[in-house]
Coordinates of C-alpha atoms in Angstrom, one line a residue:
X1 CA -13.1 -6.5 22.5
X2 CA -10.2 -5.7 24.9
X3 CA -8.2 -2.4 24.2
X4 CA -5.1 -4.9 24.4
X5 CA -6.3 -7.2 21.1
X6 CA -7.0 -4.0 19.4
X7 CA -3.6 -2.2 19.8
X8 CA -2.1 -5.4 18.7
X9 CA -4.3 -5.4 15.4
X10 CA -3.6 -1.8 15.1
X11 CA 0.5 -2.9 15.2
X12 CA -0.8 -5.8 12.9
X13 CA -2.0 -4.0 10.3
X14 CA 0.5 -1.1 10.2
X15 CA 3.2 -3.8 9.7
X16 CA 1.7 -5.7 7.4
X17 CA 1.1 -2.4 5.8
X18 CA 4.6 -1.8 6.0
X19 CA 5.3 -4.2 3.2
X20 CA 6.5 -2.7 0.1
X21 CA 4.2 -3.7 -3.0
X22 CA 5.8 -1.9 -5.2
X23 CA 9.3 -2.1 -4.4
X24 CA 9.4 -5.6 -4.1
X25 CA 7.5 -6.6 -7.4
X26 CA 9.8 -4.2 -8.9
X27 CA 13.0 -6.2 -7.6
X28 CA 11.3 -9.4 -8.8
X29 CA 11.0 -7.7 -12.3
X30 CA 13.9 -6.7 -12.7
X31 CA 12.8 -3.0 -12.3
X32 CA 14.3 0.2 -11.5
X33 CA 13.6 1.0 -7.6
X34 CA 10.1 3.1 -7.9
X35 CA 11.0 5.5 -5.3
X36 CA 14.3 6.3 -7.4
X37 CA 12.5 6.6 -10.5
X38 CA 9.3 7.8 -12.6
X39 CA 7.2 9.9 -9.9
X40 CA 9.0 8.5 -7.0
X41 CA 5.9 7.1 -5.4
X42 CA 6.1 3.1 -5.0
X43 CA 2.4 2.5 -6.5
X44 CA 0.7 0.8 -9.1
X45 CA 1.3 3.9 -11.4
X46 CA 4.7 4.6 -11.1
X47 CA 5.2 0.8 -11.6
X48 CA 2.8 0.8 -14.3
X49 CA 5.6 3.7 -16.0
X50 CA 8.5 1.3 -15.2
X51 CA 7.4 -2.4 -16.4
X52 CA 3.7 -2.5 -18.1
X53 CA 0.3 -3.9 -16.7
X54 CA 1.6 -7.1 -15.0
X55 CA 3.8 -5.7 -12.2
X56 CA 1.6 -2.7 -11.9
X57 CA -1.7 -5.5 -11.2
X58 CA 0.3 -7.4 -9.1
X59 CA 1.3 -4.3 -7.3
X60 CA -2.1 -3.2 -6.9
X61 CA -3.3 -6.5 -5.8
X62 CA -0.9 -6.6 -2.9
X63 CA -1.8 -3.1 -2.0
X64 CA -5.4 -3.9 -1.8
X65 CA -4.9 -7.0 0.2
X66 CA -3.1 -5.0 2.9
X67 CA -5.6 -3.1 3.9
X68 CA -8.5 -5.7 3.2
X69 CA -7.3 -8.6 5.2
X70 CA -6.3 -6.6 8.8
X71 CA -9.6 -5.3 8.5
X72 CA -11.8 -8.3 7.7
X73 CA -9.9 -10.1 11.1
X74 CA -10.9 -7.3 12.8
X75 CA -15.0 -7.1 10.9
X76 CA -14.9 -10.9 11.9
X77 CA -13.9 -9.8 15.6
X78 CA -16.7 -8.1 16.1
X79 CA -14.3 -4.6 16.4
X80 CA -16.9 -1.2 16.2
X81 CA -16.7 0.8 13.6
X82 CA -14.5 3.2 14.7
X83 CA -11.9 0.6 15.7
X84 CA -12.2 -0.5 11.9
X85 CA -11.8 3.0 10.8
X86 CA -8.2 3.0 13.6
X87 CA -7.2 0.0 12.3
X88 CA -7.7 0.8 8.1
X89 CA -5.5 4.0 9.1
X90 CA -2.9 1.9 10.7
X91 CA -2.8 0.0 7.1
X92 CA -2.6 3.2 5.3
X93 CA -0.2 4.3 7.7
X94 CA 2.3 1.3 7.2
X95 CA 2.2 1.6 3.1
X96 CA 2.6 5.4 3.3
X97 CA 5.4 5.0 6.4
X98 CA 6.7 1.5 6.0
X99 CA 8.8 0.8 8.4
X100 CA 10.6 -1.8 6.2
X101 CA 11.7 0.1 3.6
X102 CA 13.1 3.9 5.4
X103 CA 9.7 5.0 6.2
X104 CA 9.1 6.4 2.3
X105 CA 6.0 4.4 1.0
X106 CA 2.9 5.4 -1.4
X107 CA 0.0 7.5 -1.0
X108 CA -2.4 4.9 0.5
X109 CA -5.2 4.7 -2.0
X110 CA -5.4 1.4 -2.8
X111 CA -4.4 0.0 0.9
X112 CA -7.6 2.4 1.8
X113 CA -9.8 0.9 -1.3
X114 CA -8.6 -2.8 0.2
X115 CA -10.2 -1.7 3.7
X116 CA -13.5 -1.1 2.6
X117 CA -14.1 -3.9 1.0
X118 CA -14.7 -6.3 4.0
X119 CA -17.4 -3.8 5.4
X120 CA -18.9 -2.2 2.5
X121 CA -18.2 -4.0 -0.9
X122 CA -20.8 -1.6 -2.2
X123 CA -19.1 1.3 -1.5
X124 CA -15.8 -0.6 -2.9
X125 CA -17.5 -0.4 -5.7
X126 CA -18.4 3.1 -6.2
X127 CA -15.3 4.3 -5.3
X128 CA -13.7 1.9 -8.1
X129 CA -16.3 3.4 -10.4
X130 CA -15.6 6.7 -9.6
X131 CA -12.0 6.6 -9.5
X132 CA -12.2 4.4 -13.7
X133 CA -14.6 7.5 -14.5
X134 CA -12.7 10.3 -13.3
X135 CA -9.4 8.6 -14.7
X136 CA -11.1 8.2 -18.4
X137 CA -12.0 11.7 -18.4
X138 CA -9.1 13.4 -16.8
X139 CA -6.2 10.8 -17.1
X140 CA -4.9 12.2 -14.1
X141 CA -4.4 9.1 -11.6
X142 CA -4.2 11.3 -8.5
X143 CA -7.0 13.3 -9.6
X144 CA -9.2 10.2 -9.8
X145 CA -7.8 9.4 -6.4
X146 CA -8.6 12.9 -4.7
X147 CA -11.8 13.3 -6.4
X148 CA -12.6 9.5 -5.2
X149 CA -11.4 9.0 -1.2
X150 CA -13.6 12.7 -0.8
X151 CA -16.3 11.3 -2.1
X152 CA -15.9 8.3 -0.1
X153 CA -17.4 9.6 3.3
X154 CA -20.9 10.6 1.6
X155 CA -20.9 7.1 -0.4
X156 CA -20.4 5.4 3.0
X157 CA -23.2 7.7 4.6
X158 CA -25.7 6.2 1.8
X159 CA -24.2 2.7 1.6
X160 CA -23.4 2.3 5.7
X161 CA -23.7 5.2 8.0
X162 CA -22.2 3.9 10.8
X163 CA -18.7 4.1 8.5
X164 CA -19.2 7.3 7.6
X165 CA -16.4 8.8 10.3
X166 CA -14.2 6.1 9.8
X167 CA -14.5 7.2 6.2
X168 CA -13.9 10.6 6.9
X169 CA -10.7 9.5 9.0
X170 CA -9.5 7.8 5.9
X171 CA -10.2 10.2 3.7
X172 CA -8.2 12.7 5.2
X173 CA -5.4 11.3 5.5
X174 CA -5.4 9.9 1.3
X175 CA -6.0 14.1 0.8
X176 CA -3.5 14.9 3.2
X177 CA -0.9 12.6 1.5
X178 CA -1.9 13.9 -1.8
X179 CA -0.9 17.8 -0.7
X180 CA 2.0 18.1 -3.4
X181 CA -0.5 16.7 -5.8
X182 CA -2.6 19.2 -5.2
X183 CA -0.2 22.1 -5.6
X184 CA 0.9 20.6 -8.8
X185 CA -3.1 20.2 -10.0
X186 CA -3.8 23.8 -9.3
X187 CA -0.9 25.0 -11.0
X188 CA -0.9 22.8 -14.2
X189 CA 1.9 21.1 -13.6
X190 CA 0.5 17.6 -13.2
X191 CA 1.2 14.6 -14.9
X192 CA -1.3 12.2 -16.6
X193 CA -1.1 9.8 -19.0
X194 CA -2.0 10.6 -22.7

């Protein structure tokens, strides 16, 4: 693969990235803007608080197939693994800095979920089962998400080594964007839902 065809699929993805999920559905709902309201983080939770199940699963779909489809062009490319792992990140990248919508997006998890699927549906899945676990217990959605995208490099080391960094890459970067979260978790102050 030229460098050239991978920059464009790196702009690719963080564009199509750059599409707002949640704020959109929430305009089409007749919702209150989620970066205005609730947590202030346009994802399928905050939506969930603002208008129920339906806009929050349409919100997640569209957050998932943002990171899954740039990546499954690029899987069907031929791209190495590490040009995956570049390319998921521009994904993330878009929904957490969309360029669209004043550079304030989500956290990423689901765009990150979506970009594993077309490489290791396996690991998809364990990360879905871990987060649903983690979630049940705690009822802490970022939590579940912290907890799930660090376990996500060893889950890719046992599923698919060769995605382990690109994991790692990932990962970082869902932690990273979940620092205030963190401060909140270790001081109590977090919200779940009861």
């Amino acid at each position: 693969m030229t460098s050239a065809l991978a920059l464009l699929m790196f702009l690719c993805a963080y564009l199509f990235g750059s599409i707002s999920s949640a704020v959109l559905i929430c305009r089409l709902f007749g919702l209150d803007d989620p970066r205005l309201r609730g947590s202030g983080n346009p994802g399928a939770t905050n939506v969930f608080r603002l208008g129920g199940v339906l806009p929050a699963a349409l919100t997640l779909l569209f957050d998932v197939l943002k990171g899954m489809i740039p990546v499954w062009l690029a899987y069907f490319l031929g791209f190495s693994p590490i040009t995956l792992g570049f390319i998921a990140i521009a994904a993330c990248l878009g929904h957490i800095y969309p360029l669209f919508f004043k550079f304030r997006g989500g956290k990423g998890v689901a765009t990150a979920l979506g970009a594993m699927f077309p490489v290791a549906f396996p690991m998809a899945l364990m990360l879905i089962m871990t987060w649903v676990f983690v979630f049940w217990v705690t009822r802490v959605s970022s939590l579940a998400a912290i907890i799930t995208v660090s376990l996500a490099p060893l889950y890719a080391y046992l599923v698919k080594p060769q995605y382990t960094i690109p994991a790692c890459m990932l990962a970082g970067l869902i932690v990273w964007r979940h620092r205030t979260n963190i401060v909140r978790l270790w001081q109590g102050k977090e919200t779940g839902f009861r």
